[in-house]
CSV table of C-alpha atoms in Angstrom, one decimal:
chain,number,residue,atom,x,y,z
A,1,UNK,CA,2.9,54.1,-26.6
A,2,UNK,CA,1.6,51.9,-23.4
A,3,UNK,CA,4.8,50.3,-21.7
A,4,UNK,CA,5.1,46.0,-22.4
A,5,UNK,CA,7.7,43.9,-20.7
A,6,UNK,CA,10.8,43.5,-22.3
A,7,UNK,CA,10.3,46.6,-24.8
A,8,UNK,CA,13.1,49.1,-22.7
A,9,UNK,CA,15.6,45.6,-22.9
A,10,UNK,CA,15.1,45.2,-26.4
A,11,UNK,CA,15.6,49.0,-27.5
A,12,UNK,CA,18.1,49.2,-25.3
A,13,UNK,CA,20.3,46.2,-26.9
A,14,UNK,CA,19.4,47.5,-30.5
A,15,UNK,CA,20.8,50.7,-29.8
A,16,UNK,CA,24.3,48.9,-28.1
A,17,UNK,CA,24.4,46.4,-31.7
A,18,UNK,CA,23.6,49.4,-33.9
A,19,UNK,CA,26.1,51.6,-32.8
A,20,UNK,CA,29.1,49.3,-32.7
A,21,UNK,CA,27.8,46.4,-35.1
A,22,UNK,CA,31.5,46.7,-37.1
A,23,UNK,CA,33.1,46.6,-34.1
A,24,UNK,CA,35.1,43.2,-34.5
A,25,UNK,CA,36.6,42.5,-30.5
A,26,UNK,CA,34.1,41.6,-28.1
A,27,UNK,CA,31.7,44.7,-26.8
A,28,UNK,CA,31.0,44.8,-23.5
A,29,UNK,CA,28.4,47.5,-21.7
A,30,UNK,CA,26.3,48.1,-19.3
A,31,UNK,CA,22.5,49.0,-19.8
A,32,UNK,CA,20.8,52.3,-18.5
A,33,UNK,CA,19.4,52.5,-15.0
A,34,UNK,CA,16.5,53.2,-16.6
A,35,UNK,CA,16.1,49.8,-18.1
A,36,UNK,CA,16.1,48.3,-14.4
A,37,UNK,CA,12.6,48.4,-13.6
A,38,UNK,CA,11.7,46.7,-17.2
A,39,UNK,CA,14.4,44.1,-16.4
A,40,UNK,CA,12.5,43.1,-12.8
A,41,UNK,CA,9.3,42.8,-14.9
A,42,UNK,CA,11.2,40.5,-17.4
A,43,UNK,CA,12.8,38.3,-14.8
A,44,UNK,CA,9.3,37.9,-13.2
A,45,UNK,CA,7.8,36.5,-15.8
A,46,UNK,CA,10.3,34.7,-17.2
A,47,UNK,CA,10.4,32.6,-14.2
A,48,UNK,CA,6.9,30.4,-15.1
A,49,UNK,CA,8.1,30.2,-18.5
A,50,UNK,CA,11.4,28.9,-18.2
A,51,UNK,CA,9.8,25.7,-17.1
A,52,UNK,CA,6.6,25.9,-19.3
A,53,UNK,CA,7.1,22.4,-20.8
A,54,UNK,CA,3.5,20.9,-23.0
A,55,UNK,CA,4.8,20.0,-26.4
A,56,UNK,CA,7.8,22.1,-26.3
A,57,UNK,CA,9.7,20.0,-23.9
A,58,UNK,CA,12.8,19.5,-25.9
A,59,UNK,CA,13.7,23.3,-25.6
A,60,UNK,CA,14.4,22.5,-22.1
A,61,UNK,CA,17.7,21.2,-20.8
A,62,UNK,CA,20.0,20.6,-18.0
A,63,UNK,CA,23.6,20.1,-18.4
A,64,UNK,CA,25.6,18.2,-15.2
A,65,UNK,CA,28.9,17.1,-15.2
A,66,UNK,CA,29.9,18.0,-18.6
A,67,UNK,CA,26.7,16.3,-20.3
A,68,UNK,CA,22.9,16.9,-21.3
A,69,UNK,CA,21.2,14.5,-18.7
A,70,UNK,CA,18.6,12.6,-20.5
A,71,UNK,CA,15.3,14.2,-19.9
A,72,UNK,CA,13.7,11.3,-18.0
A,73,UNK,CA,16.2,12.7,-15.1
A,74,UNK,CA,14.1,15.4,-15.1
A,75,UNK,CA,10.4,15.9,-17.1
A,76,UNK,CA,7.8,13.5,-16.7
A,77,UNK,CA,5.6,12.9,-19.6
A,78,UNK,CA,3.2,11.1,-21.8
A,79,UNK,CA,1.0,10.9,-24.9
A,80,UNK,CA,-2.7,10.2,-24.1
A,81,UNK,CA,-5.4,9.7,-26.6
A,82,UNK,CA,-6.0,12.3,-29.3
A,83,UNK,CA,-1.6,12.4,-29.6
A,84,UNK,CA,-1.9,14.9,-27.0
A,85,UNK,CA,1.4,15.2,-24.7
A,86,UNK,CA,1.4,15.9,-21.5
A,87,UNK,CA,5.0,16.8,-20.1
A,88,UNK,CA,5.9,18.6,-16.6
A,89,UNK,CA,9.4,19.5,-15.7
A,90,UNK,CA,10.2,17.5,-11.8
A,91,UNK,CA,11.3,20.6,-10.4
A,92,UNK,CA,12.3,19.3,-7.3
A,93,UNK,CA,15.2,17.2,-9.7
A,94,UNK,CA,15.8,20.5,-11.4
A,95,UNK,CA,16.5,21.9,-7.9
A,96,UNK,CA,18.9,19.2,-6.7
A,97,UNK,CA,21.0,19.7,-10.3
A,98,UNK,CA,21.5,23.4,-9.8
A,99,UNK,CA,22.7,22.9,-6.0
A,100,UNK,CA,25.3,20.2,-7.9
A,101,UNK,CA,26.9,22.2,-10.4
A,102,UNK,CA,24.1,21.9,-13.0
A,103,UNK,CA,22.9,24.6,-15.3
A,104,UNK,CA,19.5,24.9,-16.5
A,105,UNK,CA,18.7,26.0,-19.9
A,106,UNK,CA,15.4,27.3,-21.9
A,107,UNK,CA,16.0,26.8,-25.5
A,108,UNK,CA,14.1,29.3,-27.4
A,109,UNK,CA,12.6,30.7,-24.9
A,110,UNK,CA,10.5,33.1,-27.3
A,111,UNK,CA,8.4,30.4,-27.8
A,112,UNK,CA,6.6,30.1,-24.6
A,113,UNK,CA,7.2,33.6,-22.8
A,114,UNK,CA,5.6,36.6,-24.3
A,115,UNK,CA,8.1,38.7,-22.6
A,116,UNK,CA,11.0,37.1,-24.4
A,117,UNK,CA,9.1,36.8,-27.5
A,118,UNK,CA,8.9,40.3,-27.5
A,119,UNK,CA,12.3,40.7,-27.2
A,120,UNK,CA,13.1,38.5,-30.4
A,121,UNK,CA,10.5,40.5,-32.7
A,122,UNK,CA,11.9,43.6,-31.6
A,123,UNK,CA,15.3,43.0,-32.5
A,124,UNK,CA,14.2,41.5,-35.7
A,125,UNK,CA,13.4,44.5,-36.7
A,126,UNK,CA,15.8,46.7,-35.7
A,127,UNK,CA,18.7,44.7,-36.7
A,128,UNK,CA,17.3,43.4,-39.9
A,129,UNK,CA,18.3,39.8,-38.5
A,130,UNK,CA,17.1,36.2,-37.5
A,131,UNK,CA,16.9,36.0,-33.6
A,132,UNK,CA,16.6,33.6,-30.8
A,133,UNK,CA,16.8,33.2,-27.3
A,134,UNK,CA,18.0,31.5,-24.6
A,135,UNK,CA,18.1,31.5,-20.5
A,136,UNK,CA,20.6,29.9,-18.0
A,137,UNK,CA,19.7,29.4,-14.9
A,138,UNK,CA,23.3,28.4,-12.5
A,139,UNK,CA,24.0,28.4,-8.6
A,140,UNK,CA,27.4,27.1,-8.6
A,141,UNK,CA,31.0,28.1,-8.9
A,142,UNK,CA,31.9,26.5,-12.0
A,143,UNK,CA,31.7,26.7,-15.6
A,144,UNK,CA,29.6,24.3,-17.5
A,145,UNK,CA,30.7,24.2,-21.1
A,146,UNK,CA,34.5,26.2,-20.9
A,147,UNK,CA,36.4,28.0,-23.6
A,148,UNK,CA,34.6,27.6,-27.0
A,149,UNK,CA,33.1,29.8,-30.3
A,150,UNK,CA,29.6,29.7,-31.3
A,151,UNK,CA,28.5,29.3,-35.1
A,152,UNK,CA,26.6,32.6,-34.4
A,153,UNK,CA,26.6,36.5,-33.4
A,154,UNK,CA,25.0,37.0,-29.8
A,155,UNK,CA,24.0,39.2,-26.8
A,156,UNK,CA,25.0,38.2,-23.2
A,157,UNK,CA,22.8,39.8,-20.9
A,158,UNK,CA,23.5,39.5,-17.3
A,159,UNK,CA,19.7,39.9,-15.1
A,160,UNK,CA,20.0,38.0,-12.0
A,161,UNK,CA,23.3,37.7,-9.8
A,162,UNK,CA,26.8,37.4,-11.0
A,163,UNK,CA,28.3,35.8,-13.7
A,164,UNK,CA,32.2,35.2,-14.7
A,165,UNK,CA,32.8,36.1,-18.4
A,166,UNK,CA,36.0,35.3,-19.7
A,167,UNK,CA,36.4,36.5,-23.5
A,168,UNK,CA,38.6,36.7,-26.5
A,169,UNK,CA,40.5,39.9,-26.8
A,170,UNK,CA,42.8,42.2,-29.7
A,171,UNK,CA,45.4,41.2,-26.9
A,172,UNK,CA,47.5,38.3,-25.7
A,173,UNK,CA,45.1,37.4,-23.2
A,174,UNK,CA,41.6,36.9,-22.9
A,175,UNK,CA,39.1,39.9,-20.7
A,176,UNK,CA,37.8,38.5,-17.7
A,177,UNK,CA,34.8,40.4,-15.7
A,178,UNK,CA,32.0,39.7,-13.3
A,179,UNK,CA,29.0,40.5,-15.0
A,180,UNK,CA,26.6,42.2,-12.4
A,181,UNK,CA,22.4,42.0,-13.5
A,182,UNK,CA,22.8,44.4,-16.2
A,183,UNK,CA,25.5,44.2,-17.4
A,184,UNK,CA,26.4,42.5,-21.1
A,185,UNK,CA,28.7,41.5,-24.3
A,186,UNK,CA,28.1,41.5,-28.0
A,187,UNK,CA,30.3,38.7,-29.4
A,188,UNK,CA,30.6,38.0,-33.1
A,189,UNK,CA,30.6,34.1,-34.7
A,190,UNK,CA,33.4,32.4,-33.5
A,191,UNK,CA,34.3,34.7,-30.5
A,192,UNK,CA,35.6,31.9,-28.1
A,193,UNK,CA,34.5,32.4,-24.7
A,194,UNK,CA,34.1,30.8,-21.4
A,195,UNK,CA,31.4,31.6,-18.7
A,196,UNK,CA,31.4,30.2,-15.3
A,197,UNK,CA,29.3,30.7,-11.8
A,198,UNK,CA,30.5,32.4,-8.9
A,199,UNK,CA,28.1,30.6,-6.3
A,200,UNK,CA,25.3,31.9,-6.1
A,201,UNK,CA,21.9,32.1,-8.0
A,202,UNK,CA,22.0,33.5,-11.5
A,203,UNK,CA,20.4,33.8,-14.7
A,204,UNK,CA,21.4,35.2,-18.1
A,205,UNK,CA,20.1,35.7,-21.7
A,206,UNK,CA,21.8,34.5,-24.7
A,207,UNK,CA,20.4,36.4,-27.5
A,208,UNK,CA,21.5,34.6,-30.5
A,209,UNK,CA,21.4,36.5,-34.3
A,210,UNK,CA,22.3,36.4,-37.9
A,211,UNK,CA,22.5,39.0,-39.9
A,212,UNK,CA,20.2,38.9,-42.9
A,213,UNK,CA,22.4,40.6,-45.1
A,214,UNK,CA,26.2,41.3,-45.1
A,215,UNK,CA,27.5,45.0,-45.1
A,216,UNK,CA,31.0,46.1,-46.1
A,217,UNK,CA,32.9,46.1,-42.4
A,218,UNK,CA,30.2,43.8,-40.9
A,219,UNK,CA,31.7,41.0,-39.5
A,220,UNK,CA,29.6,37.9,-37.8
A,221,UNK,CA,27.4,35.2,-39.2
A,222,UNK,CA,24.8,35.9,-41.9
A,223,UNK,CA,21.9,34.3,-43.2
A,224,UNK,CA,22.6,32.6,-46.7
A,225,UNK,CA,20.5,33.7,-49.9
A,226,UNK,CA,18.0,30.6,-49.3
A,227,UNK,CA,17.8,31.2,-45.5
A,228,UNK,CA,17.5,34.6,-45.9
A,229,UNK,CA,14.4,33.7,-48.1
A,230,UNK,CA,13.2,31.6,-46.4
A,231,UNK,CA,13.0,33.6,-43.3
A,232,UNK,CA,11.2,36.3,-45.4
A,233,UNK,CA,8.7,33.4,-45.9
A,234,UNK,CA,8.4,32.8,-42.2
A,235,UNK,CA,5.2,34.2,-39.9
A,236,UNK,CA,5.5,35.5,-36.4
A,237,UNK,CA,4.1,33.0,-33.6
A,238,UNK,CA,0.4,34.1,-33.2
A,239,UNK,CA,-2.6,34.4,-35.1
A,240,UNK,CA,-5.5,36.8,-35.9
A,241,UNK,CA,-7.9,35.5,-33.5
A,242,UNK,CA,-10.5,36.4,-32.5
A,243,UNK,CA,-11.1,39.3,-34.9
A,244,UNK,CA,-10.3,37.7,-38.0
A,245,UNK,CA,-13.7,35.2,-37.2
A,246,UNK,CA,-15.6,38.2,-35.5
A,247,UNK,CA,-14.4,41.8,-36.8
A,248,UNK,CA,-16.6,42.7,-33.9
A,249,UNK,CA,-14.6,41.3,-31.2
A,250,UNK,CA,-11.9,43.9,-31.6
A,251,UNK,CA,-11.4,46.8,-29.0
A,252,UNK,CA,-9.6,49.5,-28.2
A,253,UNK,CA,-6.9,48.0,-26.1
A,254,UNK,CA,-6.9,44.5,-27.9
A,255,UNK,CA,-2.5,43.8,-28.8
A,256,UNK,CA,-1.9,44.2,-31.9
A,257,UNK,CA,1.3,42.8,-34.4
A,258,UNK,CA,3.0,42.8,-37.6
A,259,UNK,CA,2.7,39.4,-39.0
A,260,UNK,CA,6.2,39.1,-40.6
A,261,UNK,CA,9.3,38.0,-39.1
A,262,UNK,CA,11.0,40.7,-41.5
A,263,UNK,CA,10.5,44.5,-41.8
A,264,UNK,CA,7.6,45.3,-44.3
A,265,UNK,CA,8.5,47.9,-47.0
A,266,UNK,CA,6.2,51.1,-47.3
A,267,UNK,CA,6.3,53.4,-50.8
A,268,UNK,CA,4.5,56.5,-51.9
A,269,UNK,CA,3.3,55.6,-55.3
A,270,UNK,CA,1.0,59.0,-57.0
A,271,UNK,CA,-2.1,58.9,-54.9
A,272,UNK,CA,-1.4,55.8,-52.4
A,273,UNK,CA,1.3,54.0,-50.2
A,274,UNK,CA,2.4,50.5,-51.3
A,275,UNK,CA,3.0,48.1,-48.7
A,276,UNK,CA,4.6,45.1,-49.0
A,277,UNK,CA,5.0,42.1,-46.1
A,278,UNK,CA,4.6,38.7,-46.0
A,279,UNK,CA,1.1,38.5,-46.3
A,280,UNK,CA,1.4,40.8,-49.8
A,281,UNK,CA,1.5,44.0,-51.5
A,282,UNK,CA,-1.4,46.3,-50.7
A,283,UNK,CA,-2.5,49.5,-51.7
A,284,UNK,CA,-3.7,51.7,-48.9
A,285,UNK,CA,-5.1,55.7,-48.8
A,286,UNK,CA,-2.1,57.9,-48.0
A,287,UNK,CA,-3.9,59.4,-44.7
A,288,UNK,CA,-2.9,55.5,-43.4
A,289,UNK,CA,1.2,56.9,-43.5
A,290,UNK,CA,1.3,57.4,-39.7
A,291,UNK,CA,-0.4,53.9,-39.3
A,292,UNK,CA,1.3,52.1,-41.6
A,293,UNK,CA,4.9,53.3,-40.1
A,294,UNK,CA,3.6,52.4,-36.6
A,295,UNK,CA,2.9,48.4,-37.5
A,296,UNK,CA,6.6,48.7,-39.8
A,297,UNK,CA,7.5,49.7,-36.3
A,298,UNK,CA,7.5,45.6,-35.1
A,299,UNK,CA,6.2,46.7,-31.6
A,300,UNK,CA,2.9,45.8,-30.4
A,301,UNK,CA,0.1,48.4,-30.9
A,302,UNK,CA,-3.2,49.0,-30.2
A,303,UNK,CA,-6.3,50.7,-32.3
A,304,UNK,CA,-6.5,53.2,-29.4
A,305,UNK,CA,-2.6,54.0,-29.9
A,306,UNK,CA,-3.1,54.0,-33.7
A,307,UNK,CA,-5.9,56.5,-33.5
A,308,UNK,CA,-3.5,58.6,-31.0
A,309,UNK,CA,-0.3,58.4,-33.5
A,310,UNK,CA,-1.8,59.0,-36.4
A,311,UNK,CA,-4.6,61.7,-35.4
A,312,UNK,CA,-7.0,59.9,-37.7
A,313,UNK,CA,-10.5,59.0,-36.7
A,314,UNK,CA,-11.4,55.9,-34.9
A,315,UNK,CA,-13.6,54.4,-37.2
A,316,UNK,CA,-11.2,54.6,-39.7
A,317,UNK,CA,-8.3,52.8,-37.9
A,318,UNK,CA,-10.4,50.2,-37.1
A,319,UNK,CA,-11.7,49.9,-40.8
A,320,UNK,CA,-7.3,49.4,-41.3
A,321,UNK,CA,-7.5,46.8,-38.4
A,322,UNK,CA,-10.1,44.6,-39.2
A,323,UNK,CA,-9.0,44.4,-42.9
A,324,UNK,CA,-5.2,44.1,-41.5
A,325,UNK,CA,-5.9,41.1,-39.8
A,326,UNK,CA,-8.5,39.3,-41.9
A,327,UNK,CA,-5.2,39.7,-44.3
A,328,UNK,CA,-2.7,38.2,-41.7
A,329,UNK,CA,-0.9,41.5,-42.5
A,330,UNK,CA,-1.6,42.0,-38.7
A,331,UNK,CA,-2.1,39.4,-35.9
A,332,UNK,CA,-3.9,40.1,-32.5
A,333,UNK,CA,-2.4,40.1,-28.6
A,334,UNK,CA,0.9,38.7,-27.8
């Protein structure tokens, strides 16, 4: 499967969560060298993104002496005819902040990098939870929010500079380390922690998650009954353009998606596989298996990668495509 920025992070974490995830103390670890080069891609795309305001300005904030500064400090904006808004961050006022003591954060951050976004869906699958993200961006010695719990389970990850973590512990006091770009923690709800700058540049991922269903052992926030439904309910950011209005625009190498925030199901039933999403329960030939497991998969994908996977003929994966996405069972790119 072709390589995509932020895939290596995002199995990488997985792997961390699913191996400790009734662990109750904090977790801290470090991720493989071989991650590095995926994490330079991330970090150089995230850095357009983290200021990508248009109508998502709220998401992003900066915090300066103890207190959101009201975004007129720092975005310039308006709505013009047609309700359209128009909104650039000032970075130059950005810039002065950080050099003060001021942290900026990216508030879902998912929803206007691809990178990240990839990250969350990911994740989604692999830990059967709800996931979010967010960056902060700091250049100076000093903490910005000190010790406190979160309502939710999350992932520190360290990618730029240094950071000073200082974190509940099983004894009477608290773990202090300097996170180096790599390095990371897997705190559960409530975990009361305090992070502060060592003066100079750095930026960290919080990746924020609920479990959507409790296990015996499993301790951390989870999803109620109606969340957890309503999540079920809830489609990926993207859509099925252009081939669900031209079936001929798809090629080869065009990204493809699972539509569904959640894992779809996949059951042999006599002569077919049932498969069940978001969009619906389908019936599909059996010789579809290797496809089928491939999109369950929650990675992006491709009709050429499809074809490789499943050693089926081309025409026929993109028979599965075209009918995939003119179901929203699939959408295209990222």
């Amino acid at each position: 499967m072709a390589h995509r920025t932020g895939a290596i992070v995002a199995e990488s974490i997985a792997q961390e969560i699913s191996d400790h995830e009734n662990t109750k103390s904090a977790r801290h670890f470090s991720l493989s060298e071989e991650s590095a080069e995926d994490r330079r891609a991330l970090i150089s795309e995230m850095w357009g993104d983290m200021l990508r305001a248009g109508p998502m300005w709220s998401n992003i904030r900066v915090f300066h002496e103890g207190r959101d500064l009201h975004p007129t400090r720092f975005m310039e904006g308006r709505i013009s005819d047609g309700l359209i808004v128009h909104s650039t961050v000032n970075t130059h006022a950005v810039i002065r902040c950080l050099e003060t003591g001021g942290t900026l954060i990216t508030n879902h951050l998912h929803e206007t990098s691809a990178a990240v976004q990839r990250i969350q869906e990911i994740l989604e699958y692999r830990l059967c939870a709800r996931v979010w993200i967010q960056s902060y961006l700091t250049k100076a010695g000093q903490t910005a929010f000190g010790l406190h719990g979160d309502d939710h389970n999350f992932v520190a990850l360290q990618l730029l500079g240094s950071k000073s973590w200082q974190v509940e512990s099983d004894g009477p006091e608290p773990t202090r380390r300097v996170f180096q770009a790599g390095d990371g923690a897997f705190l559960r709800a409530g975990t009361e922690h305090a992070v502060s700058g060592i003066g100079e540049l750095s930026l960290h991922l919080t990746i924020a998650f609920d479990w959507l269903e409790s296990t015996p052992g499993q301790p951390g926030s989870t999803l109620s009954e109606d969340e957890r439904r309503a999540h079920e309910k809830t489609y990926r950011l993207g859509s099925g353009l252009p081939v669900a209005l031209d079936p001929a625009t798809l090629e080869p190498d065009m990204g493809l998606r699972s539509s569904g925030r959640s894992r779809p199901a996949v059951r042999v039933e006599d002569d077919h596989l049932s498969f069940s999403c978001i969009a619906g329960k389908f019936r599909f030939d059996s010789r579809l298996a290797p496809v089928l497991e491939a999109v369950r998969d929650g990675d992006e994908t491709s009709v050429r990668e499809l074809t490789k996977v499943s050693g089926l003929d081309e025409e026929l994966v993109e028979q599965f495509v075209r009918f995939a996405v003119s179901k929203r069972i699939l959408l295209c790119a990222s």
